[in-house]
Short mmCIF file of C-alpha atoms and ligand atoms in Angstrom, two decimals:
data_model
loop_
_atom_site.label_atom_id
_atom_site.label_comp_id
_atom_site.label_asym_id
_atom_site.label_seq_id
_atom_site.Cartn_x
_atom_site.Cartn_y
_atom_site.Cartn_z
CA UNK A 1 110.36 61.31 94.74
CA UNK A 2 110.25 62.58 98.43
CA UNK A 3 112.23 62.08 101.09
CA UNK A 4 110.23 61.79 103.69
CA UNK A 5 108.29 59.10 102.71
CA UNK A 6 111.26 56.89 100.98
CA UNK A 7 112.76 54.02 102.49
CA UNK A 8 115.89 55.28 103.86
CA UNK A 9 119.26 52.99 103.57
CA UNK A 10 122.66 53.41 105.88
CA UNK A 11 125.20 55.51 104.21
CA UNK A 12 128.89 56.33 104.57
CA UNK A 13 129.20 59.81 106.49
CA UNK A 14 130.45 63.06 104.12
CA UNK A 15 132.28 66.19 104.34
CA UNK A 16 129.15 68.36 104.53
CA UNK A 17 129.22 70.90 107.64
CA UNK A 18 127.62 74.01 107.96
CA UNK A 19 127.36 76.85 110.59
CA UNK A 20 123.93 77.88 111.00
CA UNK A 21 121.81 80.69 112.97
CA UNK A 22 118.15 80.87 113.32
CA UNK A 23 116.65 84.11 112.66
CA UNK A 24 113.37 85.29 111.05
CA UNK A 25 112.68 85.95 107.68
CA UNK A 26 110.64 87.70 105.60
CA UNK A 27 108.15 88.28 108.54
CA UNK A 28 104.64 89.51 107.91
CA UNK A 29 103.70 93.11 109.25
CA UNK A 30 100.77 92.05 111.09
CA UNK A 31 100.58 88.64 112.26
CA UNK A 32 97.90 85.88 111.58
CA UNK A 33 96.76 87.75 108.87
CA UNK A 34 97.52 85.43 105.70
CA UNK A 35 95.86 87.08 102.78
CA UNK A 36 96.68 90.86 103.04
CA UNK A 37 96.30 92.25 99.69
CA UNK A 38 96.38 95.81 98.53
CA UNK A 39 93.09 97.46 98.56
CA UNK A 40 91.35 97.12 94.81
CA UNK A 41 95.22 95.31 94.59
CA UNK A 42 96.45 99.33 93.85
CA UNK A 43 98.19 101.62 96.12
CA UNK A 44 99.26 105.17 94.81
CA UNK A 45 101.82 107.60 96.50
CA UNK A 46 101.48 111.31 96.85
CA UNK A 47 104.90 111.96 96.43
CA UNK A 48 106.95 115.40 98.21
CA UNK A 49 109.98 115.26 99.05
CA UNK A 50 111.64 118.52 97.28
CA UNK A 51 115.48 118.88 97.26
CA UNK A 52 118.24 116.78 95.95
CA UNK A 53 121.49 115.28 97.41
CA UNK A 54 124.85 116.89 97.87
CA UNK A 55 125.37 115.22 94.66
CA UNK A 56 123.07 117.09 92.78
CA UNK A 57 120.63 113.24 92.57
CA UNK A 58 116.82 114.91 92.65
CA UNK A 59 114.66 112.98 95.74
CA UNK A 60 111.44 112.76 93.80
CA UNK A 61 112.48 111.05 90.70
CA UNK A 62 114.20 108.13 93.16
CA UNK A 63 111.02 107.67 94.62
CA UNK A 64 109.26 107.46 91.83
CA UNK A 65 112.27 104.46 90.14
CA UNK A 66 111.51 102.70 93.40
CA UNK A 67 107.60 102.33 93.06
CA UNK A 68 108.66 101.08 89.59
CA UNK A 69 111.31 98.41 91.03
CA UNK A 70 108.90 96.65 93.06
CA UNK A 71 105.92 97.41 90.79
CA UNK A 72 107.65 95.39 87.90
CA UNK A 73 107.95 92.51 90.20
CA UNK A 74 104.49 92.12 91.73
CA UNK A 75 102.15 91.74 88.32
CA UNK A 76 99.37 91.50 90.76
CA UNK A 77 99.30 94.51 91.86
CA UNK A 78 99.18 98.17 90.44
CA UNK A 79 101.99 99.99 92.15
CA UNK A 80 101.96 104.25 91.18
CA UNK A 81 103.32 107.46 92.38
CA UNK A 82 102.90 111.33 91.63
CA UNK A 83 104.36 114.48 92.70
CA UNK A 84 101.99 115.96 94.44
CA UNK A 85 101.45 117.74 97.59
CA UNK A 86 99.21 116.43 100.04
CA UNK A 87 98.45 116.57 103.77
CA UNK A 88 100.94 113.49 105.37
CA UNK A 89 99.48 114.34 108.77
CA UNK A 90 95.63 115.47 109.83
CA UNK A 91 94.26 116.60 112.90
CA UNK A 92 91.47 114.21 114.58
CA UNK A 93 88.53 115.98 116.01
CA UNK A 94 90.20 114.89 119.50
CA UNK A 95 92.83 117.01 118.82
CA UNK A 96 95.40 114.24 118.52
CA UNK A 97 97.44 113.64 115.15
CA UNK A 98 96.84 111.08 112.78
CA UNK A 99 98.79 109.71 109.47
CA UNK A 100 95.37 107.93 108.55
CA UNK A 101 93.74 110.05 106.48
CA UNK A 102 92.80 107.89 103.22
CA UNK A 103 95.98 109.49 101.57
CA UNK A 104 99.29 107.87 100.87
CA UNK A 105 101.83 110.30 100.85
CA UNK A 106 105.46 110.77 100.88
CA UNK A 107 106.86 113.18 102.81
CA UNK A 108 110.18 114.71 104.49
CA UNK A 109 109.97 115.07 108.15
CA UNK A 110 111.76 115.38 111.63
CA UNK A 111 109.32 113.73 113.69
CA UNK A 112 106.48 111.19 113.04
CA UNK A 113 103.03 112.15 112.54
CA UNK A 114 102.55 112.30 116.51
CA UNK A 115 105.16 114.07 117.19
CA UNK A 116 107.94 111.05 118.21
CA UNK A 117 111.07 111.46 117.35
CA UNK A 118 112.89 110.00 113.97
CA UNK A 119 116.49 110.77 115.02
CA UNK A 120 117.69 107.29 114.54
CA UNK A 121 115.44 105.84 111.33
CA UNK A 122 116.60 106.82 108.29
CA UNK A 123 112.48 106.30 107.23
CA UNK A 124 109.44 105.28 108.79
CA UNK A 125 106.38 103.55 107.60
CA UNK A 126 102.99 103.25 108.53
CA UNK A 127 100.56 100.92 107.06
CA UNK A 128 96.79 100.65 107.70
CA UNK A 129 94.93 97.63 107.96
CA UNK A 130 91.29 97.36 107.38
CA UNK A 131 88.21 96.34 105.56
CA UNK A 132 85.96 93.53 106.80
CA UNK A 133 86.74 91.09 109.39
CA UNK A 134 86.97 88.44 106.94
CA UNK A 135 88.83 90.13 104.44
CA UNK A 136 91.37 92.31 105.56
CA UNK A 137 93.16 94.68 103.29
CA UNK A 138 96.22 97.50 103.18
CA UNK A 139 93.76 100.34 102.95
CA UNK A 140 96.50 102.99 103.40
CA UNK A 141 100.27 103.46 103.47
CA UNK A 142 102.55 106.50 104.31
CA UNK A 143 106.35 106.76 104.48
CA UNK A 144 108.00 109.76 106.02
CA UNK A 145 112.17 110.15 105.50
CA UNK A 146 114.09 112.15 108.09
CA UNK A 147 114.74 115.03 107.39
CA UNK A 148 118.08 115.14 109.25
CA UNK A 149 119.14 112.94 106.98
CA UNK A 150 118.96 115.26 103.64
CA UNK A 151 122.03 116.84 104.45
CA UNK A 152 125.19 117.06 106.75
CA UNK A 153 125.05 118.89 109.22
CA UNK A 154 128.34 117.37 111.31
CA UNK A 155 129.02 114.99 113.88
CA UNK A 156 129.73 111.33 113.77
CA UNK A 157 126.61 109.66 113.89
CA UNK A 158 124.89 112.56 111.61
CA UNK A 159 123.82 109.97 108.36
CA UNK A 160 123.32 111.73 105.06
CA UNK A 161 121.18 110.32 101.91
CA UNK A 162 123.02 109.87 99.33
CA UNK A 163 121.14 108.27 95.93
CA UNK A 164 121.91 105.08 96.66
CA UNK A 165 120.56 105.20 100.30
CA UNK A 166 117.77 107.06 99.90
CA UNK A 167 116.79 104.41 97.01
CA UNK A 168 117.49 102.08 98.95
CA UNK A 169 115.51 103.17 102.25
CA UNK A 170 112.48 103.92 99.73
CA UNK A 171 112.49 100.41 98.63
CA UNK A 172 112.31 99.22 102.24
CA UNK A 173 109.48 101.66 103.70
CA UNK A 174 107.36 100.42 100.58
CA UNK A 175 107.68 96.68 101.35
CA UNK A 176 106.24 97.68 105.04
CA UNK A 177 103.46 99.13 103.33
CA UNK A 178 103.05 96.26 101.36
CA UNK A 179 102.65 94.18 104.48
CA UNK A 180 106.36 92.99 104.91
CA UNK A 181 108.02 93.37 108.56
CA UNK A 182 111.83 92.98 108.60
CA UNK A 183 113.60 90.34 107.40
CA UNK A 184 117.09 88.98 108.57
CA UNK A 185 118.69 88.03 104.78
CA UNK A 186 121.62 89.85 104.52
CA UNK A 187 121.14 91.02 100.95
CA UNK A 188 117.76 91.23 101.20
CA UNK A 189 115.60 94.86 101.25
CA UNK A 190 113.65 94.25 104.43
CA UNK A 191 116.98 93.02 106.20
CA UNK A 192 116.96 95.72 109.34
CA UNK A 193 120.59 97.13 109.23
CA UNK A 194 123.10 99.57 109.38
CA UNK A 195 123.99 101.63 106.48
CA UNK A 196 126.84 100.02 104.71
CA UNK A 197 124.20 97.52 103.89
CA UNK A 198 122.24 99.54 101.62
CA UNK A 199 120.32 97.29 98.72
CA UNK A 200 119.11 98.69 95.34
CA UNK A 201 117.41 95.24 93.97
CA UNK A 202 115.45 93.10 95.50
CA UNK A 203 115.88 89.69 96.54
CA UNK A 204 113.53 86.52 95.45
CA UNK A 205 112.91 86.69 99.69
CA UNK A 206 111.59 90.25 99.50
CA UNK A 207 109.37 89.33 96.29
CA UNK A 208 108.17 85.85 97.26
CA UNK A 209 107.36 87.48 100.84
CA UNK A 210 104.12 90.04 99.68
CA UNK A 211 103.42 87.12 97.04
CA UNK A 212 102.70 84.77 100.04
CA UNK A 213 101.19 87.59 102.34
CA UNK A 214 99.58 88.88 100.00
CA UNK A 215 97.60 85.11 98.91
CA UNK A 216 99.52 85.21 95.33
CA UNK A 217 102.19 82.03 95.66
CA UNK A 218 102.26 81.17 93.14
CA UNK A 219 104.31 84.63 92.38
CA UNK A 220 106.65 83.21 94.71
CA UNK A 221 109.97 82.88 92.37
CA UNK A 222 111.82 80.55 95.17
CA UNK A 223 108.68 78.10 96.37
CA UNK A 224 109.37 74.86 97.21
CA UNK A 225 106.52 73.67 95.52
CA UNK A 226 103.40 72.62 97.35
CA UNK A 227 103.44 72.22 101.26
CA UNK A 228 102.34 68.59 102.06
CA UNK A 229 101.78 67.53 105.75
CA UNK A 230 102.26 63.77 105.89
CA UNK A 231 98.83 62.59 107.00
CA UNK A 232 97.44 64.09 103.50
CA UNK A 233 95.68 67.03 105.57
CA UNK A 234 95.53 70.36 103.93
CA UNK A 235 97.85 72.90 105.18
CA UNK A 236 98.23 76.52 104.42
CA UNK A 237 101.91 76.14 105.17
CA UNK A 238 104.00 77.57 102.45
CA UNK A 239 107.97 76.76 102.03
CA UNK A 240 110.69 78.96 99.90
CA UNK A 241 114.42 78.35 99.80
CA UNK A 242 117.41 79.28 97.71
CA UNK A 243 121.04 79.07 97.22
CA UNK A 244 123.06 82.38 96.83
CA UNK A 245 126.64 83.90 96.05
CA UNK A 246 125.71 87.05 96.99
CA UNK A 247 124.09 86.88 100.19
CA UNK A 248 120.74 86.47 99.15
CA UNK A 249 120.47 88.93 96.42
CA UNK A 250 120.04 86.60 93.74
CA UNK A 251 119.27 82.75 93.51
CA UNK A 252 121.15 80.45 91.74
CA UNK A 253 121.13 76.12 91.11
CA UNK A 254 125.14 76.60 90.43
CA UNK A 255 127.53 77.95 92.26
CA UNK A 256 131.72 77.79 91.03
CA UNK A 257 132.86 75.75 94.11
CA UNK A 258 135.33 78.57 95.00
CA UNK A 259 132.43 80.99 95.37
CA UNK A 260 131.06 81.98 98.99
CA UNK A 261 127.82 81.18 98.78
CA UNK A 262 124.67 81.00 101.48
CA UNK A 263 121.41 78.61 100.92
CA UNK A 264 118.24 80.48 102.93
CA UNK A 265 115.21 78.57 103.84
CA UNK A 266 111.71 80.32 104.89
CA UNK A 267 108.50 78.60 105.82
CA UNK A 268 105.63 80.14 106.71
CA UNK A 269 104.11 78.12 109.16
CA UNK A 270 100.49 76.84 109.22
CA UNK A 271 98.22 79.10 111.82
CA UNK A 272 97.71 75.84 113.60
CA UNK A 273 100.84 75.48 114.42
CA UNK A 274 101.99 79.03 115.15
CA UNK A 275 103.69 80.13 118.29
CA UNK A 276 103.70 76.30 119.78
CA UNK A 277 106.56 74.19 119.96
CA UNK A 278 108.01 72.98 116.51
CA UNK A 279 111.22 72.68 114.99
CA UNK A 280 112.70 72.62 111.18
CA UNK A 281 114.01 69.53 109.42
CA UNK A 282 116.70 69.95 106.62
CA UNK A 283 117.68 66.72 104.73
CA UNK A 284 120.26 66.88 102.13
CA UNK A 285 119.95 64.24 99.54
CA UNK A 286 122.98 63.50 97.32
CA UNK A 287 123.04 62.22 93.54
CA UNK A 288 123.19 58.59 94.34
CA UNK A 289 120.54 58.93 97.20
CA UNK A 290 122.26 58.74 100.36
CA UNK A 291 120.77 61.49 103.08
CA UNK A 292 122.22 63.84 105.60
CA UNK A 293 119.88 65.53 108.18
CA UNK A 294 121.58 68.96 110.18
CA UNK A 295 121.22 69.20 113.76
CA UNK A 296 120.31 72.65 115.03
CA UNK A 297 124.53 72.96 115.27
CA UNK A 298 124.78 72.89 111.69
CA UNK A 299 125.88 69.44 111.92
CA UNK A 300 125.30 66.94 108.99
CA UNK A 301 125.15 63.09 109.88
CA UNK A 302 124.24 60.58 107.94
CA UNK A 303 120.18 60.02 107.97
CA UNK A 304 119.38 56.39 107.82
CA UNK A 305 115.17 56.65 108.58
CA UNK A 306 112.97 57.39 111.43
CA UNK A 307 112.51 60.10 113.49
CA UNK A 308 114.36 63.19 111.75
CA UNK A 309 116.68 65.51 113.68
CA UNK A 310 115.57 68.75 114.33
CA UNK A 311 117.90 71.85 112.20
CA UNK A 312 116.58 74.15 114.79
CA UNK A 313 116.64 74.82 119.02
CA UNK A 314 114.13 73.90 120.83
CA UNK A 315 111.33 76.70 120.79
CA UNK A 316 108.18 78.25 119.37
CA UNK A 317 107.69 78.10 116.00
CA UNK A 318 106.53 81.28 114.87
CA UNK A 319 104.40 82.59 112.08
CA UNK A 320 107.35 82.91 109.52
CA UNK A 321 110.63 80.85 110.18
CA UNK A 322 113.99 80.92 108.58
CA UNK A 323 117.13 78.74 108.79
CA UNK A 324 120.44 79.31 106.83
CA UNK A 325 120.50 75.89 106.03
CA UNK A 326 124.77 76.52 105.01
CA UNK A 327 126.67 79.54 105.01
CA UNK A 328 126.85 82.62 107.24
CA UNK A 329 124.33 85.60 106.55
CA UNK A 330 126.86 87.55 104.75
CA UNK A 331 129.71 88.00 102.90
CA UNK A 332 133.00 87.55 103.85
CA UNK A 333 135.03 91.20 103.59
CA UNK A 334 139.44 91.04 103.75
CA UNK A 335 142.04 89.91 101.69
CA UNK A 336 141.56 86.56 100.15
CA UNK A 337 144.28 83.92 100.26
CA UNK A 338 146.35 81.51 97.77
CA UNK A 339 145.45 78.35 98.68
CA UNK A 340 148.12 75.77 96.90
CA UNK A 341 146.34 72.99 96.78
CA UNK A 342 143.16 74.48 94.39
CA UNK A 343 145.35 77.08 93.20
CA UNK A 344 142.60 79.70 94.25
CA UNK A 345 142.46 83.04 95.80
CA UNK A 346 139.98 82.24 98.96
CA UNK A 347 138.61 83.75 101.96
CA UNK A 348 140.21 82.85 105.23
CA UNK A 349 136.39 82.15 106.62
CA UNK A 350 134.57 81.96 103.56
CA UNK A 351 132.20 78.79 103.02
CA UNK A 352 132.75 77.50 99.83
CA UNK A 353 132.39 74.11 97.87
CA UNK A 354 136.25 73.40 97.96
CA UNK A 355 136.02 73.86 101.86
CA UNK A 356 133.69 71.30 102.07
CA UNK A 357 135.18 68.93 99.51
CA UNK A 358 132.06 69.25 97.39
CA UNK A 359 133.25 69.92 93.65
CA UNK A 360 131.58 68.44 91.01
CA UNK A 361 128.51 67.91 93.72
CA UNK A 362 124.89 67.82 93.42
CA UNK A 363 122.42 68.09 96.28
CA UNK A 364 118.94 68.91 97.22
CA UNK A 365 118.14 69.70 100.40
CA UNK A 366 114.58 69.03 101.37
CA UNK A 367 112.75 71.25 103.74
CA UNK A 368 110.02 70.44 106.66
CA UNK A 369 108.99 71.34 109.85
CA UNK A 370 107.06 69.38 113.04
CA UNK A 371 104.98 70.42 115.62
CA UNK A 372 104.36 69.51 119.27
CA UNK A 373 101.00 69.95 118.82
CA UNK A 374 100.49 67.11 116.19
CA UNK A 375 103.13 64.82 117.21
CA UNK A 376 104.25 62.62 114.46
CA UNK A 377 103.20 64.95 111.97
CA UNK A 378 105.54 66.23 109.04
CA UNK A 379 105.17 69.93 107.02
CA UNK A 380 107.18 69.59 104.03
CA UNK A 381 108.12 71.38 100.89
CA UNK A 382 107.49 68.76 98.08
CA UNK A 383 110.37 70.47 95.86
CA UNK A 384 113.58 70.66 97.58
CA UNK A 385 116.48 73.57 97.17
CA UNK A 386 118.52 72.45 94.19
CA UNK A 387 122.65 72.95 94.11
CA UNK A 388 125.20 72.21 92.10
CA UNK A 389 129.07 73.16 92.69
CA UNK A 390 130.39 72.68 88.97
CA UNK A 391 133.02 74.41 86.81
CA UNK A 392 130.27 73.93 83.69
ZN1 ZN B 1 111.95 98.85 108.50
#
């Protein structure tokens, strides 16, 4: 059953409401480029970064965990490392500095390969594009740390690895070199934020985003199934989605309807439709079948056919696209309070299914875009995000 080709009947207006905020999600590296794998689908690290934290946690082994982390979650590819000391940086016969140099190394350093400065990243990436014009590939990727970083040396803003940072910033230069800009997920390893945010897993966004750069979807763990555009056309659109208690970190169908909890949306939009005008469409469908379409408030009204409203501002639609369909991109910090009538410990702002009266509630919410250049035309996920808000 879809949606967006059902008959639509009037319904009685709910208690759904949401606060949403457009941002961008997992957002490809280089953009119209929509099958970017891994040259020969392998990519080894020459790892060197001596030295160990104030804690006594050894650098090179955390590296090393990390390669495995994202390694075990990409079975197309062959992720490796090994301690080994190679040149990060090589001298072109112009003179200038170049990180290119068919090596993929690992190294400590105070200032990028051409001599810019690294005072404020805690790690920098490069990744290399080429091969043939018709079949582009990651032919090379380096990832330098700051060295200013490795230990305290005073001052407020001075930032020191610790294990769980440097792990953490090691996970994130790798997905660059996998092809993966920065994403806007809270939980999520390419989210591009300040320290107190440092992730050690990654999220289904992180994973499904070098699956669907890298042309293997169906690796995706959080696809909406196949895209569909509604006047049977092919599209190379590709929709993911998922509803979280912890900010994005994990997936889940049920949520305990005292939990916070966040439900993330990301479509990679068709190259025909890229940086035109376009908007998402969210439709949440209850158990009995009556629909609710957000407006690009966060509003939910009752959808009773035709035209659907658009979940997003007027504006470009670029080449990936996310919407927090409900939730805020986060989790809620502060002392929770008693609330009387539940009998519950909740946050003052949290979003939860008690908040929104939806206990004992299933929904899917159904995902699609439009563009201005094919007017009258729907994208659509043909599986929708599945929730339920149950005590079971
Ligand atoms: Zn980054």
């Amino acid at each position: 059953m879809n949606i967006f080709r059902s008959a639509i009947r009037i319904i009685a207006a709910a208690a759904l409401a949401g606060a949403g905020g457009m941002a961008f999600a997992y957002k490809p590296l280089y953009e119209y480029i929509d099958n970017l794998p891994l040259q020969d689908n392998r990519l080894t690290w020459h790892v060197w970064v001596p030295g160990e934290s104030d804690d006594g946690d050894a650098w090179d082994p955390l590296f090393h965990e990390s390669v495995r982390h994202w390694n075990a979650e990409l079975p197309y590819f062959n992720l490796g490392s090994v301690t080994r000391n190679s040149e990060d940086c090589t001298r072109r016969s112009s003179g200038s500095m170049t990180a290119r140099n068919q090596v993929n190394t690992v190294t400590w350093r105070e200032t990028n390969c051409g001599g810019g400065s690294m005072e404020h990243a805690a790690g920098w990436a490069l990744t290399f594009v080429g091969g043939a014009a018709g079949a582009r590939v990651i032919e090379e990727g380096d990832i330098f740390f700051n060295e200013r970083f490795e230990h305290a040396e005073g001052g407020a803003e001075q930032m020191v690895f610790d294990e769980t940072s440097f792990y953490a910033v090691a996970l994130h230069e790798i997905g660059h070199n996998l092809g993966l800009g920065h994403g806007y997920i809270d939980a999520a390893v390419m989210a591009y934020g300040p320290t107190h945010k440092w992730r050690k897993r990654l999220s289904p966004d992180d994973i499904c985003g070098v699956a669907v750069i890298s042309g293997k979807r169906e690796f995706c763990p959080v696809a909406l199934g196949e895209a569909v555009a509604s006047n049977g056309a092919a599209t190379q659109a590709h929709f993911s989605g998922y509803a979280s208690a912890d900010a994005g970190a994990t997936a889940r169908e049920t949520l305990r309807p005292w939990q916070e909890f966040n439900i993330y949306a990301t479509v990679l939009i068709d190259p025909e439709h890229r940086y035109r005008p376009g908007q998402l469409h969210v439709v949440a469908e209850t158990e009995d079948g009556q629909y609710f379409a957000r407006n690009a408030e966060g509003e939910w009204h009752p959808y009773t056919g035709g035209e659907i409203p658009a979940a997003t501002p007027p504006g470009d639609l670029e080449h990936a696209m996310e919407l927090i369909i409900l939730g805020r991109n986060g989790i809620s910090r502060g002392q929770p309070t008693y609330d009387p009538r539940h009998g519950y410990n909740l946050y003052r702002e949290a979003l939860t299914g008690i908040r929104l009266d939806l206990e004992g509630v299933s929904l899917k919410f159904w995902l699609a875009y439009s563009s201005a250049a094919e007017p009258g035309l729907l994208i659509y996920g043909s599986e929708p995000i599945r929730v339920a808000w149950t005590l079971e």
